[in-house]
PDB file of N, CA and C in Angstrom:
ATOM      1  N   MET R   4      47.392 180.700  64.952  1.00 98.00           N
ATOM      2  CA  MET R   4      45.941 180.782  64.890  1.00 98.00           C
ATOM      3  C   MET R   4      45.452 179.825  63.827  1.00 98.00           C
ATOM      4  N   PHE R   5      44.381 179.096  64.154  1.00 98.00           N
ATOM      5  CA  PHE R   5      43.799 178.100  63.254  1.00 98.00           C
ATOM      6  C   PHE R   5      42.419 178.627  62.847  1.00 98.00           C
ATOM      7  N   HIS R   6      42.096 178.553  61.535  1.00 98.00           N
ATOM      8  CA  HIS R   6      40.829 179.018  61.031  1.00 98.00           C
ATOM      9  C   HIS R   6      40.082 177.911  60.325  1.00 98.00           C
ATOM     10  N   HIS R   7      38.778 177.894  60.525  1.00 98.00           N
ATOM     11  CA  HIS R   7      37.918 176.854  59.924  1.00 98.00           C
ATOM     12  C   HIS R   7      36.773 177.608  59.232  1.00 98.00           C
ATOM     13  N   VAL R   8      36.697 177.460  57.916  1.00 98.00           N
ATOM     14  CA  VAL R   8      35.679 178.144  57.101  1.00 98.00           C
ATOM     15  C   VAL R   8      34.738 177.087  56.511  1.00 98.00           C
ATOM     16  N   VAL R   9      33.448 177.318  56.658  1.00 98.00           N
ATOM     17  CA  VAL R   9      32.442 176.421  56.079  1.00 98.00           C
ATOM     18  C   VAL R   9      31.531 177.198  55.181  1.00 98.00           C
ATOM     19  N   LEU R  10      31.618 176.931  53.877  1.00 97.00           N
ATOM     20  CA  LEU R  10      30.723 177.551  52.881  1.00 97.00           C
ATOM     21  C   LEU R  10      29.418 176.732  52.842  1.00 97.00           C
ATOM     22  N   LEU R  11      28.288 177.413  52.839  1.00 96.00           N
ATOM     23  CA  LEU R  11      27.003 176.730  52.981  1.00 96.00           C
ATOM     24  C   LEU R  11      26.115 176.983  51.772  1.00 96.00           C
ATOM     25  N   GLU R  12      25.486 175.924  51.318  1.00 96.00           N
ATOM     26  CA  GLU R  12      24.416 176.016  50.326  1.00 96.00           C
ATOM     27  C   GLU R  12      23.128 175.602  51.042  1.00 96.00           C
ATOM     28  N   PHE R  13      22.178 176.490  51.123  1.00 95.00           N
ATOM     29  CA  PHE R  13      20.926 176.198  51.791  1.00 95.00           C
ATOM     30  C   PHE R  13      19.946 175.555  50.816  1.00 95.00           C
ATOM     31  N   HIS R  14      19.038 174.733  51.352  1.00 94.00           N
ATOM     32  CA  HIS R  14      17.936 174.248  50.492  1.00 94.00           C
ATOM     33  C   HIS R  14      17.079 175.413  50.048  1.00 94.00           C
ATOM     34  N   ARG R  15      16.844 176.390  50.936  1.00 91.00           N
ATOM     35  CA  ARG R  15      16.024 177.573  50.638  1.00 91.00           C
ATOM     36  C   ARG R  15      16.863 178.815  50.980  1.00 91.00           C
ATOM     37  N   PRO R  16      17.732 179.256  50.095  1.00 83.00           N
ATOM     38  CA  PRO R  16      18.666 180.359  50.425  1.00 83.00           C
ATOM     39  C   PRO R  16      17.997 181.708  50.667  1.00 83.00           C
ATOM     40  N   ASN R  17      16.799 181.872  50.209  1.00 86.00           N
ATOM     41  CA  ASN R  17      16.107 183.148  50.407  1.00 86.00           C
ATOM     42  C   ASN R  17      15.112 183.131  51.564  1.00 86.00           C
ATOM     43  N   ASP R  18      15.146 182.064  52.344  1.00 93.00           N
ATOM     44  CA  ASP R  18      14.244 181.920  53.496  1.00 93.00           C
ATOM     45  C   ASP R  18      14.876 182.617  54.716  1.00 93.00           C
ATOM     46  N   PRO R  19      14.300 183.751  55.101  1.00 94.00           N
ATOM     47  CA  PRO R  19      14.878 184.460  56.273  1.00 94.00           C
ATOM     48  C   PRO R  19      14.838 183.615  57.562  1.00 94.00           C
ATOM     49  N   GLY R  20      13.888 182.714  57.666  1.00 95.00           N
ATOM     50  CA  GLY R  20      13.833 181.840  58.842  1.00 95.00           C
ATOM     51  C   GLY R  20      15.028 180.885  58.914  1.00 95.00           C
ATOM     52  N   ALA R  21      15.423 180.366  57.748  1.00 94.00           N
ATOM     53  CA  ALA R  21      16.567 179.450  57.724  1.00 94.00           C
ATOM     54  C   ALA R  21      17.869 180.208  58.065  1.00 94.00           C
ATOM     55  N   ILE R  22      17.987 181.429  57.563  1.00 94.00           N
ATOM     56  CA  ILE R  22      19.143 182.255  57.847  1.00 94.00           C
ATOM     57  C   ILE R  22      19.210 182.597  59.349  1.00 94.00           C
ATOM     58  N   ALA R  23      18.092 182.990  59.933  1.00 95.00           N
ATOM     59  CA  ALA R  23      18.010 183.334  61.358  1.00 95.00           C
ATOM     60  C   ALA R  23      18.332 182.092  62.180  1.00 95.00           C
ATOM     61  N   PHE R  24      17.814 180.980  61.780  1.00 95.00           N
ATOM     62  CA  PHE R  24      18.111 179.715  62.527  1.00 95.00           C
ATOM     63  C   PHE R  24      19.591 179.405  62.545  1.00 95.00           C
ATOM     64  N   MET R  25      20.253 179.594  61.392  1.00 96.00           N
ATOM     65  CA  MET R  25      21.692 179.353  61.337  1.00 96.00           C
ATOM     66  C   MET R  25      22.458 180.295  62.230  1.00 96.00           C
ATOM     67  N   ARG R  26      22.049 181.553  62.218  1.00 97.00           N
ATOM     68  CA  ARG R  26      22.698 182.552  63.092  1.00 97.00           C
ATOM     69  C   ARG R  26      22.540 182.148  64.580  1.00 97.00           C
ATOM     70  N   GLU R  27      21.359 181.678  64.952  1.00 97.00           N
ATOM     71  CA  GLU R  27      21.118 181.247  66.324  1.00 97.00           C
ATOM     72  C   GLU R  27      22.029 180.047  66.664  1.00 97.00           C
ATOM     73  N   GLN R  28      22.244 179.147  65.715  1.00 97.00           N
ATOM     74  CA  GLN R  28      23.120 177.976  65.995  1.00 97.00           C
ATOM     75  C   GLN R  28      24.558 178.409  66.205  1.00 97.00           C
ATOM     76  N   CYS R  29      24.984 179.391  65.442  1.00 98.00           N
ATOM     77  CA  CYS R  29      26.335 179.909  65.666  1.00 98.00           C
ATOM     78  C   CYS R  29      26.486 180.538  67.034  1.00 98.00           C
ATOM     79  N   ASP R  30      25.482 181.317  67.447  1.00 98.00           N
ATOM     80  CA  ASP R  30      25.501 181.940  68.783  1.00 98.00           C
ATOM     81  C   ASP R  30      25.523 180.846  69.854  1.00 98.00           C
ATOM     82  N   PHE R  31      24.769 179.780  69.640  1.00 98.00           N
ATOM     83  CA  PHE R  31      24.706 178.660  70.597  1.00 98.00           C
ATOM     84  C   PHE R  31      26.096 178.038  70.760  1.00 98.00           C
ATOM     85  N   MET R  32      26.775 177.825  69.654  1.00 98.00           N
ATOM     86  CA  MET R  32      28.136 177.240  69.747  1.00 98.00           C
ATOM     87  C   MET R  32      29.093 178.166  70.458  1.00 98.00           C
ATOM     88  N   LYS R  33      29.043 179.459  70.163  1.00 98.00           N
ATOM     89  CA  LYS R  33      29.909 180.415  70.832  1.00 98.00           C
ATOM     90  C   LYS R  33      29.708 180.410  72.329  1.00 98.00           C
ATOM     91  N   ALA R  34      28.465 180.273  72.765  1.00 98.00           N
ATOM     92  CA  ALA R  34      28.134 180.292  74.200  1.00 98.00           C
ATOM     93  C   ALA R  34      28.551 178.990  74.909  1.00 98.00           C
ATOM     94  N   HIS R  35      28.734 177.892  74.173  1.00 98.00           N
ATOM     95  CA  HIS R  35      28.978 176.610  74.819  1.00 98.00           C
ATOM     96  C   HIS R  35      30.349 175.990  74.555  1.00 98.00           C
ATOM     97  N   ILE R  36      31.140 176.546  73.638  1.00 98.00           N
ATOM     98  CA  ILE R  36      32.426 175.930  73.310  1.00 98.00           C
ATOM     99  C   ILE R  36      33.562 176.912  73.605  1.00 98.00           C
ATOM    100  N   PRO R  37      34.220 176.732  74.754  1.00 98.00           N
ATOM    101  CA  PRO R  37      35.255 177.682  75.178  1.00 98.00           C
ATOM    102  C   PRO R  37      36.434 177.801  74.205  1.00 98.00           C
ATOM    103  N   GLU R  38      36.735 176.749  73.489  1.00 98.00           N
ATOM    104  CA  GLU R  38      37.876 176.773  72.577  1.00 98.00           C
ATOM    105  C   GLU R  38      37.583 177.663  71.326  1.00 98.00           C
ATOM    106  N   LEU R  39      36.338 177.919  71.091  1.00 98.00           N
ATOM    107  CA  LEU R  39      35.942 178.713  69.931  1.00 98.00           C
ATOM    108  C   LEU R  39      36.124 180.192  70.245  1.00 98.00           C
ATOM    109  N   LEU R  40      37.197 180.773  69.700  1.00 98.00           N
ATOM    110  CA  LEU R  40      37.531 182.157  69.983  1.00 98.00           C
ATOM    111  C   LEU R  40      36.582 183.150  69.296  1.00 98.00           C
ATOM    112  N   GLU R  41      36.277 182.858  68.039  1.00 98.00           N
ATOM    113  CA  GLU R  41      35.439 183.769  67.270  1.00 98.00           C
ATOM    114  C   GLU R  41      34.613 182.947  66.276  1.00 98.00           C
ATOM    115  N   ILE R  42      33.383 183.394  66.052  1.00 98.00           N
ATOM    116  CA  ILE R  42      32.544 182.794  65.035  1.00 98.00           C
ATOM    117  C   ILE R  42      31.774 183.881  64.339  1.00 98.00           C
ATOM    118  N   GLN R  43      31.744 183.831  63.034  1.00 98.00           N
ATOM    119  CA  GLN R  43      30.973 184.780  62.211  1.00 98.00           C
ATOM    120  C   GLN R  43      30.117 183.959  61.261  1.00 98.00           C
ATOM    121  N   PHE R  44      28.924 184.450  61.032  1.00 97.00           N
ATOM    122  CA  PHE R  44      28.042 183.890  60.025  1.00 97.00           C
ATOM    123  C   PHE R  44      27.767 185.030  59.030  1.00 97.00           C
ATOM    124  N   GLU R  45      28.222 184.845  57.794  1.00 97.00           N
ATOM    125  CA  GLU R  45      28.184 185.970  56.821  1.00 97.00           C
ATOM    126  C   GLU R  45      27.565 185.513  55.495  1.00 97.00           C
ATOM    127  N   LYS R  46      26.969 186.493  54.839  1.00 94.00           N
ATOM    128  CA  LYS R  46      26.429 186.300  53.488  1.00 94.00           C
ATOM    129  C   LYS R  46      27.504 186.485  52.469  1.00 94.00           C
ATOM    130  N   ASN R  47      27.564 185.619  51.480  1.00 93.00           N
ATOM    131  CA  ASN R  47      28.512 185.744  50.398  1.00 93.00           C
ATOM    132  C   ASN R  47      27.969 186.807  49.427  1.00 93.00           C
ATOM    133  N   VAL R  48      28.712 187.863  49.241  1.00 92.00           N
ATOM    134  CA  VAL R  48      28.251 188.946  48.373  1.00 92.00           C
ATOM    135  C   VAL R  48      28.744 188.796  46.933  1.00 92.00           C
ATOM    136  N   ALA R  49      29.544 187.760  46.642  1.00 89.00           N
ATOM    137  CA  ALA R  49      30.063 187.532  45.298  1.00 89.00           C
ATOM    138  C   ALA R  49      29.160 186.593  44.526  1.00 89.00           C
ATOM    139  N   ASP R  50      28.819 186.971  43.338  1.00 84.00           N
ATOM    140  CA  ASP R  50      28.006 186.092  42.450  1.00 84.00           C
ATOM    141  C   ASP R  50      28.772 184.838  42.042  1.00 84.00           C
ATOM    142  N   ARG R  51      30.076 184.924  42.010  1.00 87.00           N
ATOM    143  CA  ARG R  51      30.867 183.798  41.547  1.00 87.00           C
ATOM    144  C   ARG R  51      30.991 182.704  42.598  1.00 87.00           C
ATOM    145  N   GLY R  52      30.438 182.875  43.776  1.00 82.00           N
ATOM    146  CA  GLY R  52      30.498 181.883  44.847  1.00 82.00           C
ATOM    147  C   GLY R  52      29.362 180.901  44.862  1.00 82.00           C
ATOM    148  N   LYS R  53      28.472 180.958  43.831  1.00 86.00           N
ATOM    149  CA  LYS R  53      27.307 180.076  43.846  1.00 86.00           C
ATOM    150  C   LYS R  53      27.739 178.629  43.746  1.00 86.00           C
ATOM    151  N   PRO R  54      27.095 177.712  44.394  1.00 93.00           N
ATOM    152  CA  PRO R  54      25.834 177.840  45.107  1.00 93.00           C
ATOM    153  C   PRO R  54      25.945 178.210  46.583  1.00 93.00           C
ATOM    154  N   TYR R  55      27.171 178.545  47.018  1.00 95.00           N
ATOM    155  CA  TYR R  55      27.390 178.787  48.442  1.00 95.00           C
ATOM    156  C   TYR R  55      27.059 180.253  48.747  1.00 95.00           C
ATOM    157  N   THR R  56      25.924 180.437  49.423  1.00 94.00           N
ATOM    158  CA  THR R  56      25.392 181.784  49.650  1.00 94.00           C
ATOM    159  C   THR R  56      25.864 182.354  50.999  1.00 94.00           C
ATOM    160  N   HIS R  57      26.341 181.534  51.911  1.00 95.00           N
ATOM    161  CA  HIS R  57      26.728 181.985  53.235  1.00 95.00           C
ATOM    162  C   HIS R  57      27.950 181.210  53.693  1.00 95.00           C
ATOM    163  N   ALA R  58      28.590 181.716  54.739  1.00 97.00           N
ATOM    164  CA  ALA R  58      29.774 181.077  55.308  1.00 97.00           C
ATOM    165  C   ALA R  58      29.797 181.216  56.807  1.00 97.00           C
ATOM    166  N   ILE R  59      30.333 180.226  57.476  1.00 98.00           N
ATOM    167  CA  ILE R  59      30.608 180.278  58.885  1.00 98.00           C
ATOM    168  C   ILE R  59      32.156 180.337  58.995  1.00 98.00           C
ATOM    169  N   LEU R  60      32.671 181.358  59.671  1.00 98.00           N
ATOM    170  CA  LEU R  60      34.101 181.528  59.832  1.00 98.00           C
ATOM    171  C   LEU R  60      34.425 181.431  61.310  1.00 98.00           C
ATOM    172  N   THR R  61      35.327 180.522  61.665  1.00 98.00           N
ATOM    173  CA  THR R  61      35.659 180.345  63.061  1.00 98.00           C
ATOM    174  C   THR R  61      37.179 180.439  63.247  1.00 98.00           C
ATOM    175  N   SER R  62      37.583 180.811  64.466  1.00 98.00           N
ATOM    176  CA  SER R  62      38.983 180.950  64.794  1.00 98.00           C
ATOM    177  C   SER R  62      39.273 180.259  66.130  1.00 98.00           C
ATOM    178  N   PHE R  63      40.503 179.649  66.174  1.00 98.00           N
ATOM    179  CA  PHE R  63      40.918 178.913  67.360  1.00 98.00           C
ATOM    180  C   PHE R  63      42.381 179.237  67.609  1.00 98.00           C
ATOM    181  N   HIS R  64      42.834 179.042  68.813  1.00 98.00           N
ATOM    182  CA  HIS R  64      44.287 179.240  69.122  1.00 98.00           C
ATOM    183  C   HIS R  64      45.136 178.197  68.375  1.00 98.00           C
ATOM    184  N   SER R  65      44.604 177.002  68.207  1.00 98.00           N
ATOM    185  CA  SER R  65      45.426 175.938  67.608  1.00 98.00           C
ATOM    186  C   SER R  65      44.558 174.900  66.909  1.00 98.00           C
ATOM    187  N   SER R  66      45.182 174.022  66.153  1.00 97.00           N
ATOM    188  CA  SER R  66      44.457 172.932  65.501  1.00 97.00           C
ATOM    189  C   SER R  66      43.925 171.975  66.568  1.00 97.00           C
ATOM    190  N   ALA R  67      44.629 171.861  67.701  1.00 98.00           N
ATOM    191  CA  ALA R  67      44.134 170.997  68.791  1.00 98.00           C
ATOM    192  C   ALA R  67      42.833 171.530  69.358  1.00 98.00           C
ATOM    193  N   ASP R  68      42.739 172.859  69.493  1.00 98.00           N
ATOM    194  CA  ASP R  68      41.474 173.470  69.976  1.00 98.00           C
ATOM    195  C   ASP R  68      40.359 173.226  68.955  1.00 98.00           C
ATOM    196  N   HIS R  69      40.708 173.264  67.684  1.00 98.00           N
ATOM    197  CA  HIS R  69      39.687 172.961  66.621  1.00 98.00           C
ATOM    198  C   HIS R  69      39.244 171.508  66.742  1.00 98.00           C
ATOM    199  N   ASP R  70      40.139 170.596  67.059  1.00 98.00           N
ATOM    200  CA  ASP R  70      39.777 169.210  67.241  1.00 98.00           C
ATOM    201  C   ASP R  70      38.793 169.044  68.389  1.00 98.00           C
ATOM    202  N   VAL R  71      39.050 169.797  69.483  1.00 98.00           N
ATOM    203  CA  VAL R  71      38.106 169.756  70.630  1.00 98.00           C
ATOM    204  C   VAL R  71      36.722 170.250  70.198  1.00 98.00           C
ATOM    205  N   TYR R  72      36.700 171.338  69.402  1.00 98.00           N
ATOM    206  CA  TYR R  72      35.463 171.917  68.876  1.00 98.00           C
ATOM    207  C   TYR R  72      34.720 170.885  68.038  1.00 98.00           C
ATOM    208  N   GLN R  73      35.412 170.213  67.178  1.00 98.00           N
ATOM    209  CA  GLN R  73      34.763 169.236  66.272  1.00 98.00           C
ATOM    210  C   GLN R  73      34.036 168.139  67.054  1.00 98.00           C
ATOM    211  N   ALA R  74      34.619 167.740  68.161  1.00 98.00           N
ATOM    212  CA  ALA R  74      34.036 166.648  68.963  1.00 98.00           C
ATOM    213  C   ALA R  74      33.108 167.147  70.064  1.00 98.00           C
ATOM    214  N   HIS R  75      33.056 168.430  70.283  1.00 98.00           N
ATOM    215  CA  HIS R  75      32.262 169.003  71.374  1.00 98.00           C
ATOM    216  C   HIS R  75      30.755 168.718  71.153  1.00 98.00           C
ATOM    217  N   GLN R  76      30.090 168.379  72.278  1.00 98.00           N
ATOM    218  CA  GLN R  76      28.684 168.048  72.217  1.00 98.00           C
ATOM    219  C   GLN R  76      27.824 169.138  71.557  1.00 98.00           C
ATOM    220  N   ALA R  77      28.139 170.415  71.796  1.00 98.00           N
ATOM    221  CA  ALA R  77      27.364 171.489  71.197  1.00 98.00           C
ATOM    222  C   ALA R  77      27.539 171.500  69.694  1.00 98.00           C
ATOM    223  N   HIS R  78      28.724 171.290  69.182  1.00 98.00           N
ATOM    224  CA  HIS R  78      28.969 171.262  67.732  1.00 98.00           C
ATOM    225  C   HIS R  78      28.265 170.072  67.095  1.00 98.00           C
ATOM    226  N   VAL R  79      28.358 168.932  67.710  1.00 98.00           N
ATOM    227  CA  VAL R  79      27.690 167.725  67.215  1.00 98.00           C
ATOM    228  C   VAL R  79      26.173 167.951  67.142  1.00 98.00           C
ATOM    229  N   LEU R  80      25.627 168.589  68.194  1.00 98.00           N
ATOM    230  CA  LEU R  80      24.180 168.870  68.224  1.00 98.00           C
ATOM    231  C   LEU R  80      23.798 169.857  67.121  1.00 98.00           C
ATOM    232  N   VAL R  81      24.594 170.896  66.876  1.00 97.00           N
ATOM    233  CA  VAL R  81      24.271 171.831  65.841  1.00 97.00           C
ATOM    234  C   VAL R  81      24.307 171.155  64.463  1.00 97.00           C
ATOM    235  N   LYS R  82      25.301 170.324  64.219  1.00 96.00           N
ATOM    236  CA  LYS R  82      25.366 169.609  62.938  1.00 96.00           C
ATOM    237  C   LYS R  82      24.090 168.791  62.725  1.00 96.00           C
ATOM    238  N   GLU R  83      23.592 168.163  63.759  1.00 97.00           N
ATOM    239  CA  GLU R  83      22.357 167.378  63.654  1.00 97.00           C
ATOM    240  C   GLU R  83      21.152 168.309  63.409  1.00 97.00           C
ATOM    241  N   ARG R  84      21.093 169.437  64.072  1.00 96.00           N
ATOM    242  CA  ARG R  84      19.994 170.387  63.944  1.00 96.00           C
ATOM    243  C   ARG R  84      19.908 170.967  62.547  1.00 96.00           C
ATOM    244  N   ILE R  85      21.017 171.207  61.901  1.00 95.00           N
ATOM    245  CA  ILE R  85      21.054 171.928  60.638  1.00 95.00           C
ATOM    246  C   ILE R  85      20.985 171.031  59.410  1.00 95.00           C
ATOM    247  N   LYS R  86      21.081 169.743  59.621  1.00 94.00           N
ATOM    248  CA  LYS R  86      21.229 168.814  58.464  1.00 94.00           C
ATOM    249  C   LYS R  86      20.123 168.922  57.453  1.00 94.00           C
ATOM    250  N   ASP R  87      18.915 169.276  57.836  1.00 94.00           N
ATOM    251  CA  ASP R  87      17.821 169.408  56.893  1.00 94.00           C
ATOM    252  C   ASP R  87      17.741 170.806  56.285  1.00 94.00           C
ATOM    253  N   THR R  88      18.496 171.762  56.786  1.00 94.00           N
ATOM    254  CA  THR R  88      18.517 173.131  56.307  1.00 94.00           C
ATOM    255  C   THR R  88      19.592 173.333  55.221  1.00 94.00           C
ATOM    256  N   ILE R  89      20.692 172.589  55.380  1.00 96.00           N
ATOM    257  CA  ILE R  89      21.843 172.759  54.499  1.00 96.00           C
ATOM    258  C   ILE R  89      21.811 171.682  53.393  1.00 96.00           C
ATOM    259  N   LYS R  90      21.901 172.150  52.152  1.00 96.00           N
ATOM    260  CA  LYS R  90      21.963 171.242  51.029  1.00 96.00           C
ATOM    261  C   LYS R  90      23.343 170.649  50.818  1.00 96.00           C
ATOM    262  N   SER R  91      24.345 171.518  50.901  1.00 97.00           N
ATOM    263  CA  SER R  91      25.748 171.060  50.794  1.00 97.00           C
ATOM    264  C   SER R  91      26.659 172.071  51.486  1.00 97.00           C
ATOM    265  N   LEU R  92      27.890 171.618  51.709  1.00 96.00           N
ATOM    266  CA  LEU R  92      28.880 172.540  52.319  1.00 96.00           C
ATOM    267  C   LEU R  92      30.259 172.210  51.792  1.00 96.00           C
ATOM    268  N   LEU R  93      31.135 173.189  51.920  1.00 97.00           N
ATOM    269  CA  LEU R  93      32.499 173.073  51.539  1.00 97.00           C
ATOM    270  C   LEU R  93      33.370 173.639  52.668  1.00 97.00           C
ATOM    271  N   VAL R  94      34.392 172.894  53.078  1.00 98.00           N
ATOM    272  CA  VAL R  94      35.207 173.264  54.214  1.00 98.00           C
ATOM    273  C   VAL R  94      36.608 173.664  53.777  1.00 98.00           C
ATOM    274  N   LEU R  95      37.139 174.721  54.433  1.00 98.00           N
ATOM    275  CA  LEU R  95      38.510 175.123  54.288  1.00 98.00           C
ATOM    276  C   LEU R  95      39.082 175.367  55.655  1.00 98.00           C
ATOM    277  N   ASP R  96      40.143 174.631  55.975  1.00 98.00           N
ATOM    278  CA  ASP R  96      40.901 174.834  57.275  1.00 98.00           C
ATOM    279  C   ASP R  96      42.266 175.339  56.917  1.00 98.00           C
ATOM    280  N   TYR R  97      42.744 176.305  57.686  1.00 98.00           N
ATOM    281  CA  TYR R  97      44.112 176.809  57.495  1.00 98.00           C
ATOM    282  C   TYR R  97      44.696 177.361  58.744  1.00 98.00           C
ATOM    283  N   GLU R  98      46.004 177.385  58.802  1.00 97.00           N
ATOM    284  CA  GLU R  98      46.743 177.922  59.959  1.00 97.00           C
ATOM    285  C   GLU R  98      47.548 179.142  59.531  1.00 97.00           C
ATOM    286  N   VAL R  99      47.617 180.104  60.413  1.00 95.00           N
ATOM    287  CA  VAL R  99      48.394 181.316  60.175  1.00 95.00           C
ATOM    288  C   VAL R  99      49.384 181.457  61.322  1.00 95.00           C
ATOM    289  N   GLY R 100      50.627 181.671  60.959  1.00 86.00           N
ATOM    290  CA  GLY R 100      51.662 181.877  62.009  1.00 86.00           C
ATOM    291  C   GLY R 100      52.278 180.656  62.483  1.00 86.00           C
TER     292      GLY R 100
END
């Protein structure tokens, strides 16, 4: 199993509209990318995680499926859509098993 974690810093972290928008984008990717087994959009409840207030957690059968996801038109579109909402991000990819 391959996991891709993206920690997000929003320009406006307390804006419920920005948070809802991000959740919609995650749902959009789940509906359009078959290789994406699971996607979660979660709030970081730890104070020590600043400035990253939220995370997107995704799971794939393999790193090859993750590669397909990265190049998929829906993922590319979401990255373009969110570029003005996200101030910075940090990525962690790892494999289990």
